Amino acid sequence: MSHTITPAVSPVEGATVQRAAARRGRLLLLAATILLCAVLILQILDASGVTALGLVSWRPLLFAYIVWAVALCASQVMIRGEAGRRAVFVLPAVLFTVAMVVFPTVFGLYIAFTDWNLSAAAGRRFNGLDNLRTLFADRYFWNALLNMVYYVLSVLVQYVIAFGLALLLNAEIKARKFFRVAFLLPLMLSPVAVSWMIGKSLMEYRFGPAATLARHLGWDNPAFFSTPWLARTSIMAMDAWVSIPFMMIMLLAGLQALPSEIKEAAKVDGASGWQSFKEITFPLMLPVSMTVIILRIIFQLKLADIVINVTAGGPGGATDTVSSFIFREYRDRSNVGYGTMLAEFYLVIIIIFVALILKGASRWMQREN
């Protein structure tokens, strides 16, 4: 029998092949980058009215970005070899994030510095810092931002209630499984459905069951959304009813993960229930608690649907959130440029605020440990 012997490739030849492949990869990436930049420049010139290419949408830029993304993945394999193949598993997620998060944010920043009202015939035009000056003078926006302070502080009350419910459902009580499912029901409902079931039905001023009960108890004018503090409190209560189950289930999972040996040792040492909670349960639950609170604050900063459906920000902006205010700026006034400036400014505030919370929580937990 005859065997075909494949000649071995010398290290020098292998290095030469790798260099040639890397050179082709760099050329491919350079060509795709030039194409992407050229399409981007043409789109910007056409959108600004400098040229009249008839590009009615940003679809050409999307196609150029897809070509560039494929070329980037292929070039990484050609340039880096095995390390490039590993990078290809991560690159699609990164490129998708750039396309769906980074680009819209940057494009929104461009729109934020334009005067663009959909009801005006003039169309979009650059107006410099006018939107920013309007924002700083807009007392309704700052009122909505002040309301967010109250809404965020209410998260601490929600946490206390959720922790109490988690402790209750973690104890050996009858019908524990039933109560776990029952307490999770509000989480399964849409906030819009909750707005109509509770805000528009149960708490309706004339015929709502809650208002009728309040009249029987001696409240002559049971209008839950007529005065600022009561309307804000009612919105907080509805929001808490939807959100507490989320916090409760995460805290319950943390309680069930705690080692039972520590609790048993505390009982043997004669520790009371409060001492066991204060010295053992609560400190061990700090990482879970901080995660729950931070996640809930992030969700709270986006609160809008309940406010929009129940009060539309009233009375007098007492229940307004920044998100509901921006929504009305888009929907009612068709003011895309100013609404986008509000959204971008609020995004910066959220990033700074959450970063400070994360840093402060990390330092506090290190000090406690």
Coordinates of C-alpha atoms in Angstrom, one line a residue:
M1 CA 0.0 0.0 0.0
S2 CA 1.2 3.5 -0.8
H3 CA 0.8 6.3 1.6
T4 CA 0.7 10.0 0.7
I5 CA 3.0 11.9 3.0
T6 CA 2.0 15.5 3.6
P7 CA 5.1 17.7 3.9
A8 CA 5.4 19.4 7.2
V9 CA 5.2 23.2 7.2
S10 CA 8.2 24.9 8.7
P11 CA 7.8 27.5 11.4
V12 CA 9.2 30.1 9.0
E13 CA 6.6 29.3 6.3
G14 CA 3.8 29.2 9.0
A15 CA 4.8 32.7 10.2
T16 CA 4.8 33.9 6.6
V17 CA 1.3 32.6 6.0
Q18 CA 0.1 34.1 9.2
R19 CA 1.6 37.5 8.3
A20 CA 0.0 37.4 4.8
A21 CA -3.4 36.5 6.4
A22 CA -3.0 39.3 8.9
R23 CA -2.2 41.8 6.1
R24 CA -5.4 40.7 4.2
G25 CA -7.4 41.0 7.4
R26 CA -6.2 44.6 8.0
L27 CA -6.9 45.6 4.4
L28 CA -10.4 44.1 4.7
L29 CA -11.1 46.0 7.9
L30 CA -9.7 49.2 6.5
A31 CA -11.9 48.9 3.3
A32 CA -15.0 48.3 5.4
T33 CA -14.2 51.2 7.8
I34 CA -13.7 53.6 4.8
L35 CA -17.0 52.4 3.4
L36 CA -18.8 52.9 6.8
C37 CA -17.3 56.4 7.3
A38 CA -18.2 57.4 3.7
V39 CA -21.8 56.3 4.1
L40 CA -22.0 58.1 7.5
I41 CA -20.7 61.3 6.0
L42 CA -23.1 61.2 3.1
Q43 CA -26.0 60.5 5.4
I44 CA -25.1 63.4 7.7
L45 CA -24.7 65.8 4.7
D46 CA -28.0 64.6 3.2
A47 CA -29.8 64.9 6.6
S48 CA -28.4 68.4 7.2
G49 CA -29.5 69.6 3.7
V50 CA -26.0 70.2 2.3
T51 CA -26.5 67.6 -0.4
A52 CA -29.7 66.2 -2.0
L53 CA -29.0 62.5 -2.4
G54 CA -32.5 61.5 -1.6
L55 CA -31.6 59.2 1.3
V56 CA -35.0 59.2 3.0
S57 CA -33.9 56.9 5.8
W58 CA -30.7 55.7 7.6
R59 CA -31.0 52.3 6.0
P60 CA -27.8 52.6 3.9
L61 CA -25.9 53.3 7.1
L62 CA -27.4 50.2 8.7
F63 CA -26.3 48.0 5.8
A64 CA -22.8 49.6 5.8
Y65 CA -22.6 48.9 9.6
I66 CA -23.6 45.2 9.0
V67 CA -20.9 44.9 6.3
W68 CA -18.3 46.5 8.7
A69 CA -19.4 44.2 11.6
V70 CA -18.9 41.1 9.4
A71 CA -15.6 42.4 8.1
L72 CA -14.5 43.1 11.7
C73 CA -15.2 39.5 12.8
A74 CA -13.5 38.0 9.8
S75 CA -10.5 40.3 10.2
Q76 CA -10.0 39.3 13.8
V77 CA -9.8 35.7 12.8
M78 CA -7.3 36.5 10.0
I79 CA -5.2 38.8 12.2
R80 CA -5.2 37.0 15.6
G81 CA -5.8 33.4 14.6
E82 CA -7.2 31.3 17.5
A83 CA -7.5 34.3 19.8
G84 CA -9.6 36.0 17.1
R85 CA -11.9 33.0 16.9
R86 CA -12.6 33.3 20.6
A87 CA -13.2 37.0 20.2
V88 CA -15.8 36.3 17.5
F89 CA -18.1 34.7 20.2
V90 CA -18.1 38.1 22.1
L91 CA -18.1 40.6 19.2
P92 CA -21.7 40.0 18.0
A93 CA -23.1 40.9 21.4
V94 CA -20.8 44.0 21.5
L95 CA -21.8 45.1 18.0
F96 CA -25.5 44.6 18.8
T97 CA -25.1 46.8 21.9
V98 CA -23.4 49.5 19.9
A99 CA -26.1 49.4 17.2
M100 CA -29.1 49.3 19.6
V101 CA -27.8 51.4 22.5
V102 CA -24.7 53.5 21.7
F103 CA -25.8 54.7 18.2
P104 CA -29.4 55.7 19.3
T105 CA -27.9 57.6 22.3
V106 CA -25.4 59.5 20.1
F107 CA -28.1 60.2 17.5
G108 CA -30.4 61.4 20.2
L109 CA -27.7 63.7 21.4
Y110 CA -27.6 65.2 17.9
I111 CA -31.4 65.7 17.9
A112 CA -31.2 67.3 21.4
F113 CA -29.4 70.3 19.9
T114 CA -32.1 70.9 17.2
D115 CA -35.4 72.7 17.0
W116 CA -37.6 69.9 15.8
N117 CA -41.4 70.1 16.2
L118 CA -43.5 67.6 14.3
S119 CA -46.4 70.1 14.1
A120 CA -44.2 72.8 12.5
A121 CA -43.6 73.0 8.7
A122 CA -40.0 74.2 9.1
G123 CA -38.7 70.7 10.0
R124 CA -35.5 70.0 11.9
R125 CA -32.9 72.7 12.3
F126 CA -29.9 73.2 14.6
N127 CA -30.5 75.6 17.4
G128 CA -27.4 75.2 19.6
L129 CA -27.9 75.5 23.3
D130 CA -31.4 76.8 23.2
N131 CA -33.0 73.5 24.4
L132 CA -30.6 73.4 27.3
R133 CA -31.4 77.0 28.3
T134 CA -35.1 76.1 28.1
L135 CA -34.5 73.0 30.3
F136 CA -32.8 75.0 33.0
A137 CA -35.7 77.5 33.0
D138 CA -38.4 74.8 32.9
R139 CA -39.9 74.7 36.4
Y140 CA -42.2 71.8 35.4
F141 CA -39.2 69.6 34.7
W142 CA -37.5 70.5 38.0
N143 CA -40.8 69.8 39.8
A144 CA -40.9 66.3 38.1
L145 CA -37.3 65.8 39.1
L146 CA -38.1 66.7 42.7
N147 CA -41.0 64.3 42.7
M148 CA -38.5 61.6 41.7
V149 CA -36.8 62.1 45.0
Y150 CA -40.0 61.2 46.8
Y151 CA -40.5 58.2 44.6
V152 CA -37.0 56.9 45.1
L153 CA -37.2 57.3 48.9
S154 CA -40.4 55.2 48.8
V155 CA -38.2 52.3 47.7
L156 CA -36.9 52.1 51.3
V157 CA -40.4 51.6 52.6
Q158 CA -41.0 49.0 49.9
Y159 CA -37.9 47.2 51.0
V160 CA -39.0 47.0 54.6
I161 CA -42.4 45.6 53.6
A162 CA -40.8 43.2 51.2
F163 CA -38.3 42.0 53.8
G164 CA -41.0 41.4 56.3
L165 CA -43.1 39.4 53.8
A166 CA -40.0 37.4 52.8
L167 CA -39.3 36.6 56.5
L168 CA -43.0 35.6 56.9
L169 CA -43.0 33.3 53.8
N170 CA -39.7 31.8 54.9
A171 CA -41.1 30.7 58.2
E172 CA -42.9 27.5 58.9
I173 CA -46.5 28.7 58.5
K174 CA -49.6 27.0 57.2
A175 CA -50.5 27.5 53.5
R176 CA -47.1 28.9 52.9
K177 CA -47.1 27.8 49.2
F178 CA -50.5 29.4 48.6
F179 CA -49.4 32.8 50.1
R180 CA -46.2 32.8 48.0
V181 CA -48.3 32.5 44.8
A182 CA -50.9 35.0 46.1
F183 CA -48.2 37.6 46.9
L184 CA -46.7 37.2 43.5
L185 CA -49.9 37.9 41.6
P186 CA -49.4 41.7 41.4
L187 CA -46.0 41.1 39.7
M188 CA -47.8 39.1 37.0
L189 CA -50.0 42.1 36.1
S190 CA -49.1 44.9 33.7
P191 CA -48.8 48.3 35.4
V192 CA -51.3 49.6 32.8
A193 CA -53.8 47.0 34.0
V194 CA -53.1 48.0 37.6
S195 CA -53.7 51.6 36.7
W196 CA -57.1 50.9 35.4
M197 CA -58.2 48.3 37.9
I198 CA -57.1 50.3 41.0
G199 CA -56.6 53.9 40.0
K200 CA -59.5 54.2 37.5
S201 CA -61.9 51.7 39.1
L202 CA -61.3 50.9 42.8
M203 CA -60.3 54.4 43.7
E204 CA -62.7 56.2 41.4
Y205 CA -64.2 59.2 43.2
R206 CA -67.9 58.7 42.5
F207 CA -68.6 54.9 42.4
G208 CA -65.3 53.2 43.3
P209 CA -65.4 50.7 46.1
A210 CA -62.5 52.4 48.0
A211 CA -64.3 55.8 47.8
T212 CA -67.6 54.3 48.9
L213 CA -66.0 52.6 51.9
A214 CA -64.2 55.8 52.8
R215 CA -67.6 57.6 52.8
H216 CA -69.1 55.0 55.1
L217 CA -66.1 55.5 57.4
G218 CA -66.8 59.3 57.6
W219 CA -64.6 60.8 54.9
D220 CA -66.8 63.3 53.2
N221 CA -64.7 63.9 50.1
P222 CA -62.7 60.7 49.3
A223 CA -60.9 62.1 46.3
F224 CA -57.6 60.2 46.2
F225 CA -56.1 62.3 43.5
S226 CA -57.4 65.8 44.3
T227 CA -54.7 67.0 46.6
P228 CA -50.9 66.9 45.8
W229 CA -49.7 64.8 48.8
L230 CA -52.6 62.4 48.7
A231 CA -52.3 61.9 44.9
R232 CA -48.6 61.3 45.2
T233 CA -49.1 58.8 48.1
S234 CA -51.8 57.0 46.0
I235 CA -49.4 56.6 43.1
M236 CA -46.7 55.3 45.5
A237 CA -49.1 52.8 46.9
M238 CA -50.1 51.5 43.5
D239 CA -46.5 51.3 42.4
A240 CA -45.5 49.5 45.6
W241 CA -48.3 47.0 45.2
V242 CA -46.9 46.1 41.8
S243 CA -43.2 46.2 42.8
I244 CA -43.0 44.7 46.3
P245 CA -43.4 41.1 45.0
F246 CA -40.3 41.5 42.9
M247 CA -38.3 42.5 45.9
M248 CA -39.9 39.9 48.1
I249 CA -39.1 37.0 45.9
M250 CA -35.4 38.0 45.6
L251 CA -35.1 38.5 49.3
L252 CA -36.9 35.1 49.9
A253 CA -34.4 33.4 47.6
G254 CA -31.6 35.0 49.7
L255 CA -33.1 33.8 53.0
Q256 CA -33.5 30.3 51.7
A257 CA -29.8 30.3 50.7
L258 CA -28.6 31.1 54.2
P259 CA -26.9 28.2 56.0
S260 CA -29.3 26.8 58.6
E261 CA -26.4 25.7 60.8
I262 CA -25.7 29.3 61.8
K263 CA -29.3 29.9 62.9
E264 CA -29.4 26.6 64.8
A265 CA -26.2 27.6 66.6
A266 CA -27.7 31.0 67.6
K267 CA -30.7 29.2 69.1
V268 CA -28.5 26.9 71.1
D269 CA -26.6 30.0 72.4
G270 CA -29.9 31.4 73.6
A271 CA -30.3 34.2 71.1
S272 CA -33.8 35.7 70.7
G273 CA -35.5 36.1 67.4
W274 CA -34.6 39.8 67.2
Q275 CA -31.0 39.1 68.1
S276 CA -30.7 36.4 65.5
F277 CA -32.1 38.7 62.9
K278 CA -30.0 41.7 63.9
E279 CA -26.7 39.9 64.3
I280 CA -27.0 37.0 61.7
T281 CA -29.8 37.2 59.2
F282 CA -29.6 40.9 58.3
P283 CA -25.8 41.1 58.0
L284 CA -25.7 38.0 55.8
M285 CA -28.5 39.4 53.6
L286 CA -26.7 42.7 53.0
P287 CA -25.4 41.7 49.5
V288 CA -28.8 40.5 48.4
S289 CA -30.5 43.6 50.0
M290 CA -28.2 46.0 48.3
T291 CA -28.8 44.3 44.9
V292 CA -32.6 44.4 45.4
I293 CA -32.6 48.1 46.4
I294 CA -30.4 49.2 43.6
L295 CA -32.3 47.3 41.0
R296 CA -35.6 48.7 42.4
I297 CA -34.2 52.2 42.3
I298 CA -33.3 51.8 38.7
F299 CA -36.8 50.6 37.8
Q300 CA -38.3 53.4 39.9
L301 CA -36.3 56.0 38.0
K302 CA -38.3 54.9 34.9
L303 CA -41.7 55.1 36.5
A304 CA -44.2 56.5 34.0
D305 CA -47.1 54.2 33.0
I306 CA -49.1 54.4 36.3
V307 CA -48.8 58.2 36.4
I308 CA -49.7 58.6 32.7
N309 CA -52.8 56.4 32.9
V310 CA -54.1 57.6 36.3
T311 CA -53.3 61.3 36.9
A312 CA -51.4 62.4 33.7
G313 CA -49.1 64.2 36.2
G314 CA -51.8 66.1 38.1
P315 CA -52.9 67.8 40.1
G316 CA -50.6 70.6 39.2
G317 CA -47.7 68.3 38.4
A318 CA -47.7 66.8 41.9
T319 CA -47.5 63.2 40.7
D320 CA -45.4 63.9 37.6
T321 CA -42.2 61.9 37.0
V322 CA -39.5 62.8 34.6
S323 CA -40.4 60.0 32.2
S324 CA -44.1 60.9 32.2
F325 CA -43.2 64.6 31.6
I326 CA -40.9 63.7 28.7
F327 CA -43.7 61.4 27.3
R328 CA -46.2 64.3 27.3
E329 CA -43.6 66.6 25.7
Y330 CA -43.4 64.1 22.8
R331 CA -47.1 63.2 22.6
D332 CA -48.9 66.4 23.4
R333 CA -46.5 69.0 22.1
S334 CA -44.7 67.0 19.4
N335 CA -41.5 68.7 20.5
V336 CA -39.0 66.0 19.5
G337 CA -35.9 68.3 19.9
Y338 CA -36.7 69.5 23.4
G339 CA -38.0 66.1 24.5
T340 CA -34.8 64.5 23.5
M341 CA -32.7 67.0 25.3
L342 CA -34.8 66.3 28.5
A343 CA -34.2 62.5 28.0
E344 CA -30.4 62.9 27.4
F345 CA -30.1 65.2 30.4
Y346 CA -32.0 62.8 32.6
L347 CA -29.9 59.9 31.3
V348 CA -26.8 61.8 32.6
I349 CA -28.4 62.3 36.0
I350 CA -29.3 58.6 36.2
I351 CA -25.8 57.5 35.3
I352 CA -24.2 59.8 37.9
F353 CA -26.8 58.9 40.6
V354 CA -26.5 55.1 40.1
A355 CA -22.7 55.3 39.9
L356 CA -22.7 57.1 43.3
I357 CA -25.1 54.6 44.8
L358 CA -23.0 51.6 43.6
K359 CA -19.8 53.2 45.0
G360 CA -21.4 54.1 48.3
A361 CA -22.9 50.7 48.7
S362 CA -19.6 49.0 47.9
R363 CA -17.8 51.1 50.6
W364 CA -20.5 50.5 53.2
M365 CA -20.5 46.7 52.7
Q366 CA -16.7 46.6 52.9
R367 CA -16.9 48.5 56.1
E368 CA -19.6 46.2 57.5
N369 CA -17.6 43.1 56.6

